[in-house]
JSON list of C-alpha atoms in Angstrom, two decimals:
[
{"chain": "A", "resi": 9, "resn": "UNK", "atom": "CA", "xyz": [88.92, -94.90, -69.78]},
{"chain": "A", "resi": 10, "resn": "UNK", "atom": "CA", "xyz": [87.29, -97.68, -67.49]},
{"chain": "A", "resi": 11, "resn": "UNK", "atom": "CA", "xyz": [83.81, -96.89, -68.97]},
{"chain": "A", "resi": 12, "resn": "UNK", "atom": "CA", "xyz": [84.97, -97.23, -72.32]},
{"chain": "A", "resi": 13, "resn": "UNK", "atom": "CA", "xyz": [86.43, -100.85, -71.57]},
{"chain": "A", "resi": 14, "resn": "UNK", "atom": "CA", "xyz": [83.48, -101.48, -70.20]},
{"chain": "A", "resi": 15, "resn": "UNK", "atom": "CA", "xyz": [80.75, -100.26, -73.05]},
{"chain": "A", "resi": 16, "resn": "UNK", "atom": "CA", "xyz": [83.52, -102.22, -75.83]},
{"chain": "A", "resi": 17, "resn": "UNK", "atom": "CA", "xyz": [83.61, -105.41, -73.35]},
{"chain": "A", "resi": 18, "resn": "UNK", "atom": "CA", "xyz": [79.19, -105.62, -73.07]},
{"chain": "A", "resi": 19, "resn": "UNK", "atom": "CA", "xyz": [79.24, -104.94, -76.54]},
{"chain": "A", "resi": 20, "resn": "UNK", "atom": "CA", "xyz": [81.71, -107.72, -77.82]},
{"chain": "A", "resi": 21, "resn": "UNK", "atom": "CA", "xyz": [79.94, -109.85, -75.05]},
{"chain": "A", "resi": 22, "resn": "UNK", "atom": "CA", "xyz": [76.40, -109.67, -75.56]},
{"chain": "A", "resi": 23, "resn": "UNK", "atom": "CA", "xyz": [76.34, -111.81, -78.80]},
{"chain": "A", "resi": 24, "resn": "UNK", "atom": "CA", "xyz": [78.27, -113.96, -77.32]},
{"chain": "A", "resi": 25, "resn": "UNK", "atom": "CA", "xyz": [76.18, -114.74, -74.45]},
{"chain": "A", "resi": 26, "resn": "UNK", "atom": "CA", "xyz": [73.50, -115.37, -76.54]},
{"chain": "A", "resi": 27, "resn": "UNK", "atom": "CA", "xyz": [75.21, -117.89, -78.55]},
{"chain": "A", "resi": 28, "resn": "UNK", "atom": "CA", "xyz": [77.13, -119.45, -75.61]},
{"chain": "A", "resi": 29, "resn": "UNK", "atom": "CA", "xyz": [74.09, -120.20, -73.11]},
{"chain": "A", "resi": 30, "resn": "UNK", "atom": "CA", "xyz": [73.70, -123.66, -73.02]},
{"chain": "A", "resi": 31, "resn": "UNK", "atom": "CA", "xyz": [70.13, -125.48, -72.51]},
{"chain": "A", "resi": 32, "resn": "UNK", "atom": "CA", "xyz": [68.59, -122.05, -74.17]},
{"chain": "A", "resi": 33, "resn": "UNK", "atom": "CA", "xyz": [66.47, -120.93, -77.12]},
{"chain": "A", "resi": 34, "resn": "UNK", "atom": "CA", "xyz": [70.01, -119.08, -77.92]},
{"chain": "A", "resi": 35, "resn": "UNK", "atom": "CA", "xyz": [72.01, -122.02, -77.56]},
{"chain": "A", "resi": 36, "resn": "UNK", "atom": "CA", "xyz": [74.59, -123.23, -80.35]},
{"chain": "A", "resi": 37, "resn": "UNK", "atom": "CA", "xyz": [72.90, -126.18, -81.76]},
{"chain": "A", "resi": 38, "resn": "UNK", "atom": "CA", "xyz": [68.94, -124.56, -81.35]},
{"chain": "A", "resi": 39, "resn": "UNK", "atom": "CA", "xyz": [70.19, -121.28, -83.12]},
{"chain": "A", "resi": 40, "resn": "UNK", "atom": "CA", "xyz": [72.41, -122.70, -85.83]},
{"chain": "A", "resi": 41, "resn": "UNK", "atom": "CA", "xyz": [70.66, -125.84, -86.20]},
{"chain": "A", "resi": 42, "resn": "UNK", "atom": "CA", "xyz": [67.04, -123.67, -87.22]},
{"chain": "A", "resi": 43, "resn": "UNK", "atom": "CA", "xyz": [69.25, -121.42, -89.05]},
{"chain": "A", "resi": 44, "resn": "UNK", "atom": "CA", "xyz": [70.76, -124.67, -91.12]},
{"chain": "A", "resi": 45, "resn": "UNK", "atom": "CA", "xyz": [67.70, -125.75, -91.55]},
{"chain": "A", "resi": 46, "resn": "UNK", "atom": "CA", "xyz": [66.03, -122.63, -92.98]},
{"chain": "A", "resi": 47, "resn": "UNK", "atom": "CA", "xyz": [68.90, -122.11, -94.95]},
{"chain": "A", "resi": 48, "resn": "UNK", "atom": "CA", "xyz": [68.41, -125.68, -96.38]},
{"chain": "A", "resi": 49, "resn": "UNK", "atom": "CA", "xyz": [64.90, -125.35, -96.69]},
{"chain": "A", "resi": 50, "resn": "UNK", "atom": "CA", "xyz": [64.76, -121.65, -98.95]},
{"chain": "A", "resi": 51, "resn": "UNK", "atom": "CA", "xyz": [68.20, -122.20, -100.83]},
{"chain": "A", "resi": 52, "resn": "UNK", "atom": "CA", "xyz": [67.52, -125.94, -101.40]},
{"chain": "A", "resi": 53, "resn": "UNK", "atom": "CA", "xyz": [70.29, -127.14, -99.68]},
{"chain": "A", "resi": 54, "resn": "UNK", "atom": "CA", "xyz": [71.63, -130.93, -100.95]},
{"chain": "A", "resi": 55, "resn": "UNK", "atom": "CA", "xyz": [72.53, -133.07, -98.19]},
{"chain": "A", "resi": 56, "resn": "UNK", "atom": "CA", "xyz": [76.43, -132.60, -98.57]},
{"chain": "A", "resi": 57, "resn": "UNK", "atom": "CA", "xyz": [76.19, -128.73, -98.87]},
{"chain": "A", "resi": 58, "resn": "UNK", "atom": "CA", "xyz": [74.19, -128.67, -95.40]},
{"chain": "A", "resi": 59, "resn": "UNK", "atom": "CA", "xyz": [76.50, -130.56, -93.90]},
{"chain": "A", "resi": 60, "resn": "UNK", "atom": "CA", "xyz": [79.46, -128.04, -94.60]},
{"chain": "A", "resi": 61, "resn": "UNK", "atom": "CA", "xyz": [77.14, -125.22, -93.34]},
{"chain": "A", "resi": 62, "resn": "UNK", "atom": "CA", "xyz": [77.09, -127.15, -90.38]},
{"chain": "A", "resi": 63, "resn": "UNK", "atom": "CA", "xyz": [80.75, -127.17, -90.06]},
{"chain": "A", "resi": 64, "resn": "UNK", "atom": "CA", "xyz": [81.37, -123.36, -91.15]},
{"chain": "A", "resi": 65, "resn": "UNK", "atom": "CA", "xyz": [78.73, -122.51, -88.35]},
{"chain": "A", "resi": 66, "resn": "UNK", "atom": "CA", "xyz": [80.20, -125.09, -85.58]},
{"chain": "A", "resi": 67, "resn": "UNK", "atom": "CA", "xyz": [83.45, -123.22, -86.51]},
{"chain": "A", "resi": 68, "resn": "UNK", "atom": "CA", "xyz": [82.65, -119.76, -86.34]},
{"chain": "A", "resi": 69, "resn": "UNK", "atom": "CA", "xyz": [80.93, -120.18, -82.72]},
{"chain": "A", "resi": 70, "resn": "UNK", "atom": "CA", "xyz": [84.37, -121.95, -81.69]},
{"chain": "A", "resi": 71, "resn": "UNK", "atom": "CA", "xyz": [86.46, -119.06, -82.98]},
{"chain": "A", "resi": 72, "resn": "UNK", "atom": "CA", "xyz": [83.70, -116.71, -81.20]},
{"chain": "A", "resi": 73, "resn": "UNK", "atom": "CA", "xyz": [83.69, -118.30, -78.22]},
{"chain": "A", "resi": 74, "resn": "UNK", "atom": "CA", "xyz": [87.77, -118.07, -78.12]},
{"chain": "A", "resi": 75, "resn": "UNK", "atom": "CA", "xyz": [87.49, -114.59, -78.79]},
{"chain": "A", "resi": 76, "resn": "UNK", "atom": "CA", "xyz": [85.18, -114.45, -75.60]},
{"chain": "A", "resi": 77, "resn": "UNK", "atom": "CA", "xyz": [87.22, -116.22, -73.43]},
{"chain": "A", "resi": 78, "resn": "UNK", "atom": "CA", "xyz": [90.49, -114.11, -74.76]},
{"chain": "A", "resi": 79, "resn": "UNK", "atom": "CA", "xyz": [88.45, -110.70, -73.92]},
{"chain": "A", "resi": 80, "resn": "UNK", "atom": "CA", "xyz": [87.05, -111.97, -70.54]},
{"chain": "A", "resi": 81, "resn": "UNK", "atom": "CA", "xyz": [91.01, -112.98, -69.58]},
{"chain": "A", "resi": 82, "resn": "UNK", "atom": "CA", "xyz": [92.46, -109.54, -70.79]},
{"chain": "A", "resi": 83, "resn": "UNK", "atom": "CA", "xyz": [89.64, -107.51, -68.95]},
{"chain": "A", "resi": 84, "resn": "UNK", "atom": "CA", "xyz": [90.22, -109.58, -65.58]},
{"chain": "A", "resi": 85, "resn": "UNK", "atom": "CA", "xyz": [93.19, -108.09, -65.60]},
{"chain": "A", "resi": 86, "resn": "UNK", "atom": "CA", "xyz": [92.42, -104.79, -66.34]},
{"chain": "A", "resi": 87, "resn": "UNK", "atom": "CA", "xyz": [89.46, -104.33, -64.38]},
{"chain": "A", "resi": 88, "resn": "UNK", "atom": "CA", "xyz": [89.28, -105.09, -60.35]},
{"chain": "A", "resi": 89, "resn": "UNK", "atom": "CA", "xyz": [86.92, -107.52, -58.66]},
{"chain": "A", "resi": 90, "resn": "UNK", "atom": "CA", "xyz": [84.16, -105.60, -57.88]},
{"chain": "A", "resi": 91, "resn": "UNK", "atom": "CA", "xyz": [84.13, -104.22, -61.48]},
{"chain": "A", "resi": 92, "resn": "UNK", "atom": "CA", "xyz": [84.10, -107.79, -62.85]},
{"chain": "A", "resi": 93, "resn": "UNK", "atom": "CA", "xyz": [81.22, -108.25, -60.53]},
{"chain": "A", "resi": 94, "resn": "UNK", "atom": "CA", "xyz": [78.95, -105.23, -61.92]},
{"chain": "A", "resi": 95, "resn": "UNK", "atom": "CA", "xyz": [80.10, -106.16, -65.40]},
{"chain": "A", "resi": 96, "resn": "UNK", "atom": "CA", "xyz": [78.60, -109.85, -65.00]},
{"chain": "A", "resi": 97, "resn": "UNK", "atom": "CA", "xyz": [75.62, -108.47, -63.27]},
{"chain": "A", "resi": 98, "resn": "UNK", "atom": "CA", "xyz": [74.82, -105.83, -65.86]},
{"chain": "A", "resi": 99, "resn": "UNK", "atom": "CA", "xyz": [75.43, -108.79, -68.74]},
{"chain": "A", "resi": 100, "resn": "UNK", "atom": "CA", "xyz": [73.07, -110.80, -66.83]},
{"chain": "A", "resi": 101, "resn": "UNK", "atom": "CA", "xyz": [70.52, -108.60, -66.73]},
{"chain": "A", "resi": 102, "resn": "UNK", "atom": "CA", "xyz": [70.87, -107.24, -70.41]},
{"chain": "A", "resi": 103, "resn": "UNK", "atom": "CA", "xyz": [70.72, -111.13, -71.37]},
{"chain": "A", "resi": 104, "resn": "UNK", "atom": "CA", "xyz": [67.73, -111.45, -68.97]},
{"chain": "A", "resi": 105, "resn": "UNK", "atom": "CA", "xyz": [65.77, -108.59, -71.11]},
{"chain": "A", "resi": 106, "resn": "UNK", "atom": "CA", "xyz": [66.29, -109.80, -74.26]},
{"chain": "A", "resi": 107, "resn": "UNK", "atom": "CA", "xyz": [65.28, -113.19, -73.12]},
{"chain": "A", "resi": 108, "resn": "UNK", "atom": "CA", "xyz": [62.07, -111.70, -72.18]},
{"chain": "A", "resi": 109, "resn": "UNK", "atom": "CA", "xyz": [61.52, -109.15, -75.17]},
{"chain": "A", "resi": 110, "resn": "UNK", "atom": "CA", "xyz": [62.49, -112.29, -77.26]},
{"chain": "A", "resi": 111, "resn": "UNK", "atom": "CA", "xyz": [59.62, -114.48, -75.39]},
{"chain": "A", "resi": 112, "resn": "UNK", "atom": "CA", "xyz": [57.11, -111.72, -75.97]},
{"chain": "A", "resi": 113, "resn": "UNK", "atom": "CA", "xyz": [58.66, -111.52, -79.69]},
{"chain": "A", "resi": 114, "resn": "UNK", "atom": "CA", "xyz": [57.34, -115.30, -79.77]},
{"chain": "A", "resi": 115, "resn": "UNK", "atom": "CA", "xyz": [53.99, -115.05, -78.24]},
{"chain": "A", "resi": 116, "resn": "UNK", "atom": "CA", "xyz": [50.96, -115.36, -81.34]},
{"chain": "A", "resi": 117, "resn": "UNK", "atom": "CA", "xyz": [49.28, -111.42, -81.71]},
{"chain": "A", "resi": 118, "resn": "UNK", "atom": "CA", "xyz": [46.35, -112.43, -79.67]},
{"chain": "A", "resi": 119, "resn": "UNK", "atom": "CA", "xyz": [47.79, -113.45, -76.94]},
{"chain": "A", "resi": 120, "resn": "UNK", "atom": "CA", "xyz": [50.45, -110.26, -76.75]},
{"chain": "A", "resi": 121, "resn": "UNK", "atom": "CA", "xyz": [46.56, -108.00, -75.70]}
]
């Protein structure tokens, strides 16, 4: 039963962290603002309909980042301490990975040899 909580927890958490990192290439306004402005640039985006893309994006990472908080709360009290602990840990170190297979991601194809 614990495990399960767990696995459902990291997996409603790892977007999450991504998107909730502050100062980082994941961070709300350096994800959503290149996505905005790709979206602008290939569906030639007038300056009023970027501007409620904007919004619907600023929204949905407030409702997501609720939803965090709400799940973090209700496994707190659910899980003990020390589980909390290893929980963070392992999110830390998943988030750590993909930062680094998302680095390597960037890297041009001659410098990857």
């Amino acid at each position: 039963m614990n495990k399960k909580i767990i696995i459902i927890a990291l997996a409603l958490a790892l977007p999450l962290t991504v998107a909730a990192a502050p100062g980082e290439k994941g961070d709300f306004e350096g994800h959503h603002g290149n996505r905005v402005e790709h979206m602008a640039k290939n569906l030639d985006l007038n300056a009023e309909q970027k501007s409620k893309v904007e919004v619907i994006f600023k929204e949905q990472h407030e409702k997501l980042k609720a939803i965090h908080e709400e799940t973090r709360a209700r496994l707190q009290e659910v899980l003990t301490k020390e589980q909390m602990t290893k929980m963070d840990e392992m999110k830390k170190q998943r988030h750590e990975k993909w930062q680094k297979k998302h680095q390597e991601g960037q890297k041009a194809p001659e410098e990857k040899k």
